[in-house]
Short mmCIF file of C-alpha atoms in Angstrom, two decimals:
data_model
loop_
_atom_site.label_atom_id
_atom_site.label_comp_id
_atom_site.label_asym_id
_atom_site.label_seq_id
_atom_site.Cartn_x
_atom_site.Cartn_y
_atom_site.Cartn_z
CA ALA A 258 -9.99 -26.23 -13.76
CA ILE A 259 -9.61 -23.06 -11.66
CA ARG A 260 -13.37 -23.02 -11.07
CA GLN A 261 -13.39 -26.62 -9.80
CA ILE A 262 -10.50 -26.07 -7.42
CA GLY A 263 -12.01 -22.71 -6.49
CA GLN A 264 -15.32 -24.30 -5.52
CA ALA A 265 -13.48 -26.81 -3.32
CA ILE A 266 -11.55 -23.97 -1.63
CA LEU A 267 -14.76 -21.99 -1.14
CA ALA A 268 -16.43 -25.04 0.43
CA GLY A 269 -13.46 -25.51 2.76
CA HIS A 270 -12.62 -28.97 1.42
CA ALA A 271 -10.38 -30.84 3.90
CA ASP A 272 -8.21 -32.27 1.10
CA ILE A 273 -6.88 -28.84 0.17
CA GLY A 274 -4.58 -27.84 3.00
CA VAL A 275 -3.06 -24.46 3.87
CA ALA A 276 0.14 -25.19 1.90
CA ASP A 277 -1.93 -26.14 -1.17
CA ARG A 278 -4.09 -23.03 -0.95
CA ALA A 279 -1.07 -20.76 -0.57
CA GLY A 280 0.88 -22.63 -3.26
CA LEU A 281 -1.94 -22.33 -5.77
CA LEU A 282 -2.06 -18.56 -5.26
CA ALA A 283 1.70 -18.23 -5.59
CA ASP A 284 1.72 -20.30 -8.81
CA GLN A 285 -1.17 -18.45 -10.42
CA SER A 286 0.45 -15.15 -9.47
CA SER A 287 3.79 -16.14 -11.06
CA LEU A 288 1.97 -17.22 -14.22
CA ALA A 289 0.20 -13.86 -14.39
CA THR A 290 3.35 -11.81 -13.80
CA SER A 291 5.34 -13.75 -16.40
CA GLY A 292 2.61 -13.50 -19.03
CA HIS A 293 1.73 -17.21 -19.13
CA SER A 294 -1.71 -16.42 -17.75
CA GLY A 295 -3.83 -13.31 -17.30
CA VAL A 296 -4.26 -11.22 -14.16
CA ASP A 297 -8.02 -11.71 -14.61
CA ARG A 298 -7.45 -15.46 -14.05
CA LEU A 299 -5.66 -14.64 -10.81
CA LEU A 300 -8.57 -12.50 -9.56
CA ASP A 301 -10.95 -15.24 -10.68
CA LEU A 302 -9.14 -17.64 -8.35
CA ILE A 303 -8.84 -15.13 -5.49
CA GLN A 304 -12.60 -14.60 -5.20
CA TYR A 305 -12.97 -18.24 -4.06
CA TYR A 306 -10.88 -17.45 -0.96
CA LYS A 307 -13.45 -15.31 0.82
CA ASN A 308 -14.06 -18.01 3.49
CA GLU A 309 -10.32 -18.47 4.10
CA LYS A 310 -9.25 -18.35 7.76
CA ALA A 311 -5.48 -18.92 7.65
CA TYR A 312 -3.27 -15.88 8.18
CA VAL A 313 -0.42 -17.19 5.98
CA VAL A 314 -2.80 -17.54 3.04
CA TRP A 315 -4.36 -14.10 3.53
CA ASP A 316 -0.98 -12.45 4.01
CA LEU A 317 0.20 -13.80 0.64
CA LEU A 318 -3.12 -13.14 -1.08
CA LEU A 319 -3.41 -9.53 0.07
CA ALA A 320 0.20 -8.77 -0.88
CA LYS A 321 -0.54 -9.99 -4.43
CA LEU A 322 -3.83 -8.10 -4.51
CA ASP A 323 -2.24 -4.90 -3.23
CA ASN A 324 0.38 -5.12 -5.97
CA ILE A 325 -2.38 -5.49 -8.60
CA THR A 326 -4.24 -2.52 -7.11
CA GLN A 327 -1.12 -0.38 -7.23
CA LEU A 328 -0.18 -1.26 -10.81
CA PHE A 329 -3.54 -1.63 -12.55
CA SER A 330 -5.34 1.40 -11.09
CA VAL A 331 -4.49 3.25 -14.30
CA ASN A 332 -7.74 5.22 -14.20
CA ASP A 333 -10.49 5.96 -11.68
CA ARG A 334 -12.86 3.40 -13.12
CA ALA A 335 -10.33 0.54 -12.76
CA HIS A 336 -9.31 1.71 -9.30
CA ARG A 337 -12.90 1.81 -8.02
CA ALA A 338 -13.66 -1.62 -9.51
CA ILE A 339 -10.60 -3.23 -7.86
CA GLN A 340 -11.55 -1.61 -4.54
CA HIS A 341 -15.08 -3.03 -4.92
CA PHE A 342 -13.56 -6.48 -5.53
CA GLN A 343 -11.51 -6.13 -2.32
CA ARG A 344 -14.47 -4.99 -0.22
CA LYS A 345 -16.55 -7.95 -1.31
CA LEU A 346 -13.68 -10.34 -0.66
CA VAL A 347 -13.06 -9.31 2.97
CA HIS A 348 -16.60 -8.26 3.96
CA ASN A 349 -17.54 -11.41 5.91
CA LEU A 350 -14.21 -11.77 7.64
CA VAL A 351 -13.89 -8.14 8.70
CA GLN A 352 -17.28 -8.40 10.40
CA GLU A 353 -16.35 -11.65 12.07
CA LEU A 354 -12.98 -10.41 13.37
CA GLY A 355 -13.99 -6.88 14.44
CA TRP A 356 -11.54 -4.36 15.91
CA GLU A 357 -11.00 -5.69 19.42
CA PHE A 358 -7.97 -7.77 20.40
CA PRO A 359 -9.13 -10.10 23.19
CA GLU A 360 -6.75 -10.99 26.01
CA GLY A 361 -4.86 -14.22 25.34
CA GLU A 362 -5.95 -14.44 21.71
CA ASP A 363 -3.99 -16.62 19.31
CA HIS A 364 -1.16 -14.56 17.77
CA LEU A 365 -2.07 -15.52 14.18
CA THR A 366 -5.66 -14.36 14.68
CA SER A 367 -4.34 -10.96 15.80
CA LEU A 368 -2.13 -10.76 12.72
CA LEU A 369 -5.04 -11.81 10.51
CA ARG A 370 -7.23 -9.05 11.93
CA GLY A 371 -4.47 -6.56 11.15
CA VAL A 372 -4.25 -7.41 7.43
CA ILE A 373 -8.01 -7.81 6.93
CA VAL A 374 -8.90 -4.50 8.59
CA SER A 375 -6.14 -2.84 6.58
CA CYS A 376 -7.50 -4.16 3.27
CA ALA A 377 -11.06 -3.19 4.23
CA GLY A 378 -9.97 0.33 5.22
CA ARG A 379 -7.94 0.93 2.09
CA SER A 380 -10.71 -0.34 -0.16
CA ARG A 381 -13.24 2.01 1.52
CA HIS A 382 -15.39 -0.67 3.16
CA GLU A 383 -18.09 1.53 4.67
CA GLU A 384 -18.43 0.09 8.18
CA THR A 385 -14.65 -0.17 8.50
CA VAL A 386 -14.21 3.47 7.49
CA LYS A 387 -16.80 4.60 10.07
CA GLU A 388 -15.23 2.53 12.83
CA ALA A 389 -11.73 3.75 11.93
CA GLN A 390 -12.92 7.36 12.08
CA ARG A 391 -14.69 6.79 15.41
CA ARG A 392 -11.63 5.17 17.00
CA PHE A 393 -9.24 7.72 15.53
CA ALA A 394 -11.29 10.53 17.12
CA LEU A 395 -11.19 8.73 20.49
CA PHE A 396 -7.46 8.08 20.14
CA MET A 397 -6.74 11.77 19.52
CA GLN A 398 -8.72 13.01 22.55
CA GLU A 399 -6.77 14.53 25.42
CA GLY A 400 -5.90 11.85 27.98
CA ALA A 401 -7.29 8.98 25.90
CA ASP A 402 -6.42 5.35 26.58
CA GLN A 403 -4.70 5.08 23.20
CA THR A 404 -4.07 1.33 23.24
CA LYS A 405 -7.73 0.69 24.01
CA ALA A 406 -8.90 3.07 21.28
CA LEU A 407 -6.49 1.72 18.64
CA HIS A 408 -4.43 -1.42 19.10
CA PRO A 409 -0.93 -0.87 17.61
CA THR A 410 -1.58 -3.56 14.97
CA ILE A 411 -4.37 -1.54 13.33
CA ARG A 412 -3.28 1.96 14.27
CA ARG A 413 -1.71 2.82 10.93
CA THR A 414 -4.86 1.67 9.10
CA ALA A 415 -7.02 3.98 11.19
CA PHE A 416 -4.61 6.90 10.70
CA GLU A 417 -4.66 6.37 6.93
CA VAL A 418 -8.45 6.01 6.74
CA ALA A 419 -9.02 9.11 8.88
CA MET A 420 -6.65 11.14 6.70
CA SER A 421 -7.97 9.76 3.38
CA HIS A 422 -11.54 10.65 4.32
CA GLY A 423 -10.66 13.81 6.22
CA GLY A 424 -8.88 17.08 5.61
CA VAL A 425 -6.58 19.53 7.32
CA LYS A 426 -7.78 18.63 10.84
CA GLU A 427 -6.89 14.93 10.60
CA PHE A 428 -3.64 15.75 8.81
CA GLU A 429 -2.63 18.11 11.66
CA GLN A 430 -3.57 15.49 14.27
CA VAL A 431 -1.31 12.85 12.73
CA MET A 432 1.50 15.40 12.28
CA ASN A 433 1.16 16.38 15.91
CA TYR A 434 1.20 12.73 17.01
CA TYR A 435 4.43 12.23 15.08
CA LYS A 436 6.02 15.24 16.76
CA THR A 437 4.91 14.34 20.29
CA THR A 438 5.14 10.54 20.52
CA PRO A 439 8.39 9.46 22.19
CA LYS A 440 8.37 5.99 20.62
CA GLN A 441 10.40 5.55 17.45
CA ASP A 442 8.20 2.79 16.01
CA GLN A 443 5.21 5.12 16.37
CA GLN A 444 7.07 7.95 14.65
CA VAL A 445 7.86 5.64 11.73
CA MET A 446 4.24 4.45 11.57
CA ALA A 447 3.01 8.06 11.46
CA LEU A 448 5.49 9.00 8.71
CA VAL A 449 4.38 6.11 6.50
CA ALA A 450 0.71 6.94 7.14
CA ILE A 451 1.26 10.62 6.30
CA GLY A 452 2.91 9.69 3.00
CA SER A 453 0.37 7.11 1.96
CA ALA A 454 -2.82 8.99 2.85
CA VAL A 455 -2.08 12.67 2.21
CA HIS A 456 -4.27 14.20 -0.50
CA GLY A 457 -5.01 17.64 -1.93
CA ASP A 458 -2.29 19.76 -3.53
CA GLU A 459 -1.75 22.03 -0.52
CA LEU A 460 -1.29 19.23 2.01
CA VAL A 461 0.88 17.21 -0.38
CA GLN A 462 3.11 20.28 -0.74
CA ARG A 463 3.28 20.56 3.05
CA VAL A 464 4.41 16.94 3.29
CA PHE A 465 7.20 17.61 0.80
CA GLU A 466 8.42 20.61 2.81
CA PHE A 467 8.11 18.67 6.08
CA ALA A 468 10.03 15.67 4.66
CA LEU A 469 13.21 17.69 4.09
CA SER A 470 12.84 19.82 7.23
CA ASP A 471 14.59 19.40 10.59
CA ASP A 472 11.43 17.73 11.91
CA VAL A 473 12.37 14.51 10.11
CA ARG A 474 15.66 12.73 10.80
CA PRO A 475 17.57 12.27 7.53
CA GLN A 476 17.53 8.47 7.98
CA ASP A 477 13.71 8.54 8.37
CA PHE A 478 13.13 10.34 5.07
CA PRO A 479 12.60 7.00 3.19
CA TYR A 480 9.58 6.19 5.39
CA ILE A 481 7.69 9.16 3.96
CA LEU A 482 8.83 8.19 0.46
CA SER A 483 7.65 4.64 1.06
CA GLY A 484 4.21 5.94 2.07
CA LEU A 485 4.07 8.24 -0.96
CA SER A 486 4.99 5.38 -3.30
CA THR A 487 1.69 3.65 -2.47
CA ASN A 488 -0.29 6.89 -2.69
CA ILE A 489 -1.86 6.60 -6.13
CA GLY A 490 -2.99 10.25 -6.12
CA ALA A 491 0.32 11.76 -4.98
CA ARG A 492 3.16 9.53 -6.15
CA HIS A 493 3.67 11.22 -9.53
CA ALA A 494 3.87 14.57 -7.76
CA ALA A 495 6.37 13.01 -5.34
CA TRP A 496 8.59 11.89 -8.20
CA ARG A 497 8.45 15.38 -9.77
CA TRP A 498 9.35 16.85 -6.37
CA ILE A 499 12.35 14.52 -5.97
CA LYS A 500 13.61 15.66 -9.39
CA ALA A 501 13.04 19.34 -8.59
CA ASN A 502 14.98 18.94 -5.33
CA TRP A 503 17.57 16.49 -6.60
CA GLN A 504 20.54 18.72 -5.71
CA THR A 505 19.30 19.04 -2.12
CA VAL A 506 18.91 15.27 -1.92
CA VAL A 507 22.41 14.74 -3.37
CA ASP A 508 24.00 17.24 -0.95
CA ARG A 509 22.27 15.55 1.92
CA TYR A 510 22.94 11.90 1.12
CA THR A 511 26.15 11.72 -0.90
CA GLY A 512 28.46 9.24 0.80
CA ASN A 513 25.53 7.68 2.63
CA MET A 514 25.57 4.44 0.70
CA GLY A 515 22.24 3.33 -0.61
CA MET A 516 20.30 6.42 0.37
CA LEU A 517 20.42 8.12 -3.05
CA GLY A 518 19.39 4.83 -4.65
CA TYR A 519 16.46 4.64 -2.24
CA CYS A 520 15.36 8.13 -3.22
CA ILE A 521 15.03 6.95 -6.83
CA LYS A 522 13.78 3.41 -6.34
CA ILE A 523 11.17 3.94 -3.64
CA PRO A 524 8.96 6.66 -5.21
CA ILE A 525 8.52 4.71 -8.45
CA ASN A 526 8.53 1.11 -7.24
CA LYS A 527 4.75 0.81 -7.64
CA MET A 528 4.47 2.65 -10.94
CA ALA A 529 3.90 0.96 -14.29
CA ASP A 530 4.10 3.92 -16.61
CA PRO A 531 6.44 3.80 -19.66
CA ALA A 532 6.59 7.63 -19.59
CA VAL A 533 8.31 7.44 -16.19
CA LEU A 534 10.96 5.12 -17.66
CA LYS A 535 11.71 7.64 -20.42
CA ASP A 536 11.75 10.38 -17.80
CA LEU A 537 14.27 8.46 -15.64
CA GLU A 538 16.60 8.02 -18.60
CA GLU A 539 16.39 11.67 -19.63
CA PHE A 540 16.68 13.08 -16.12
CA PHE A 541 19.85 11.15 -15.25
CA ALA A 542 21.47 11.38 -18.69
CA ASP A 543 23.70 14.33 -17.70
CA LYS A 544 24.15 13.45 -14.01
CA ASP A 545 26.83 11.56 -12.12
CA THR A 546 25.14 8.29 -11.21
CA LYS A 547 28.13 6.18 -10.12
CA ASP A 548 27.01 6.09 -6.46
CA PHE A 549 23.63 4.61 -7.34
CA GLU A 550 24.11 3.04 -10.78
CA ARG A 551 22.80 -0.36 -9.68
CA ASP A 552 19.68 1.06 -8.03
CA LEU A 553 18.95 3.17 -11.10
CA GLU A 554 19.21 0.12 -13.37
CA GLN A 555 16.95 -1.88 -11.03
CA ALA A 556 14.43 0.97 -11.02
CA LYS A 557 14.40 1.00 -14.84
CA GLU A 558 14.14 -2.76 -15.12
CA GLY A 559 11.28 -2.87 -12.62
CA LEU A 560 9.43 -0.20 -14.60
CA ARG A 561 9.95 -2.14 -17.84
CA ILE A 562 8.54 -5.35 -16.38
CA ARG A 563 5.55 -3.69 -14.71
CA SER A 564 4.71 -1.54 -17.75
CA LYS A 565 4.72 -4.62 -19.99
CA TRP A 566 2.44 -6.47 -17.59
CA VAL A 567 -0.09 -3.64 -17.45
CA ALA A 568 0.02 -3.13 -21.22
CA ARG A 569 -0.57 -6.87 -21.70
CA ASP A 570 -3.31 -7.44 -19.12
CA GLY A 571 -4.92 -4.07 -18.38
CA ALA A 572 -7.78 -4.23 -20.90
CA ALA A 573 -8.64 -7.87 -20.09
CA LEU A 574 -8.70 -7.07 -16.37
CA GLU A 575 -11.05 -4.12 -16.88
CA SER A 576 -13.39 -6.27 -19.01
CA TRP A 577 -13.35 -9.03 -16.39
CA LEU A 578 -14.19 -6.57 -13.59
CA VAL A 579 -17.13 -5.20 -15.60
CA GLU A 580 -18.40 -8.71 -16.45
CA GLN A 581 -18.25 -9.71 -12.80
CA GLY A 582 -20.25 -6.63 -11.79
CA TYR A 583 -17.51 -4.73 -9.96
#
């Protein structure tokens, strides 16, 4: 049945409206999460959406897909296959939409370009990576017209791509941008980008030191954590670092309601590893948790649910990806 509906969606059948296309995705996603259907069935449906043009559908679809990428990238092979799936899915649309934001363009088209370019960049779509690097270099030149080089909607994507595919130079450039831009929204964007794209032990260590330094306002600390939580290569190190510096974090945020809870919940909210659950229980066994009891319980419960899902569907998903040639 999915194939039949999928073919109709692929063909752009007029009878299947935007609400139907979004609803179908939401339903299939709920079935997969709850165990009534497999995540491979969800990806099977998603591949029929490559001609989709509606922002609301793509926004939902890419959120679901990003979640799958985060949870099911349990090894390099799976991660590369899911990225390949994403590249193929957005290839046509990313070429059609490009990087320019024409004057007077429909707002939803601008938003659509933002999410599509972001998915293409994160999944290492070759032309997107090259264009992101080219524009990032222009953006960072002395006296550049920054809005022309990188529209704010796709700026974070370009920062992340440049850092992911670069090294110390690009890292320093983004750090410097954070320290020199007067706009708060741009500072936040840079912090998230730094967290999500930093790689290599030395630079990751620098981010940890920077995060608790005077360069970052205490209330902005969660933005770096939020970036690190989506950084598949660095998030386990980030969790170890939080534990190693727990007393510093407690001294800093005790009495600041919610902040300690954030420091636990955010770094692990994309993990699906039962070992982390055991670790959470052991680490906090002898600590005073009354200020963040609820957040700690939510963090554990989230880990339980995600770990079960990956244990249940991981092997089937990997087989499906191989069968489909990803």
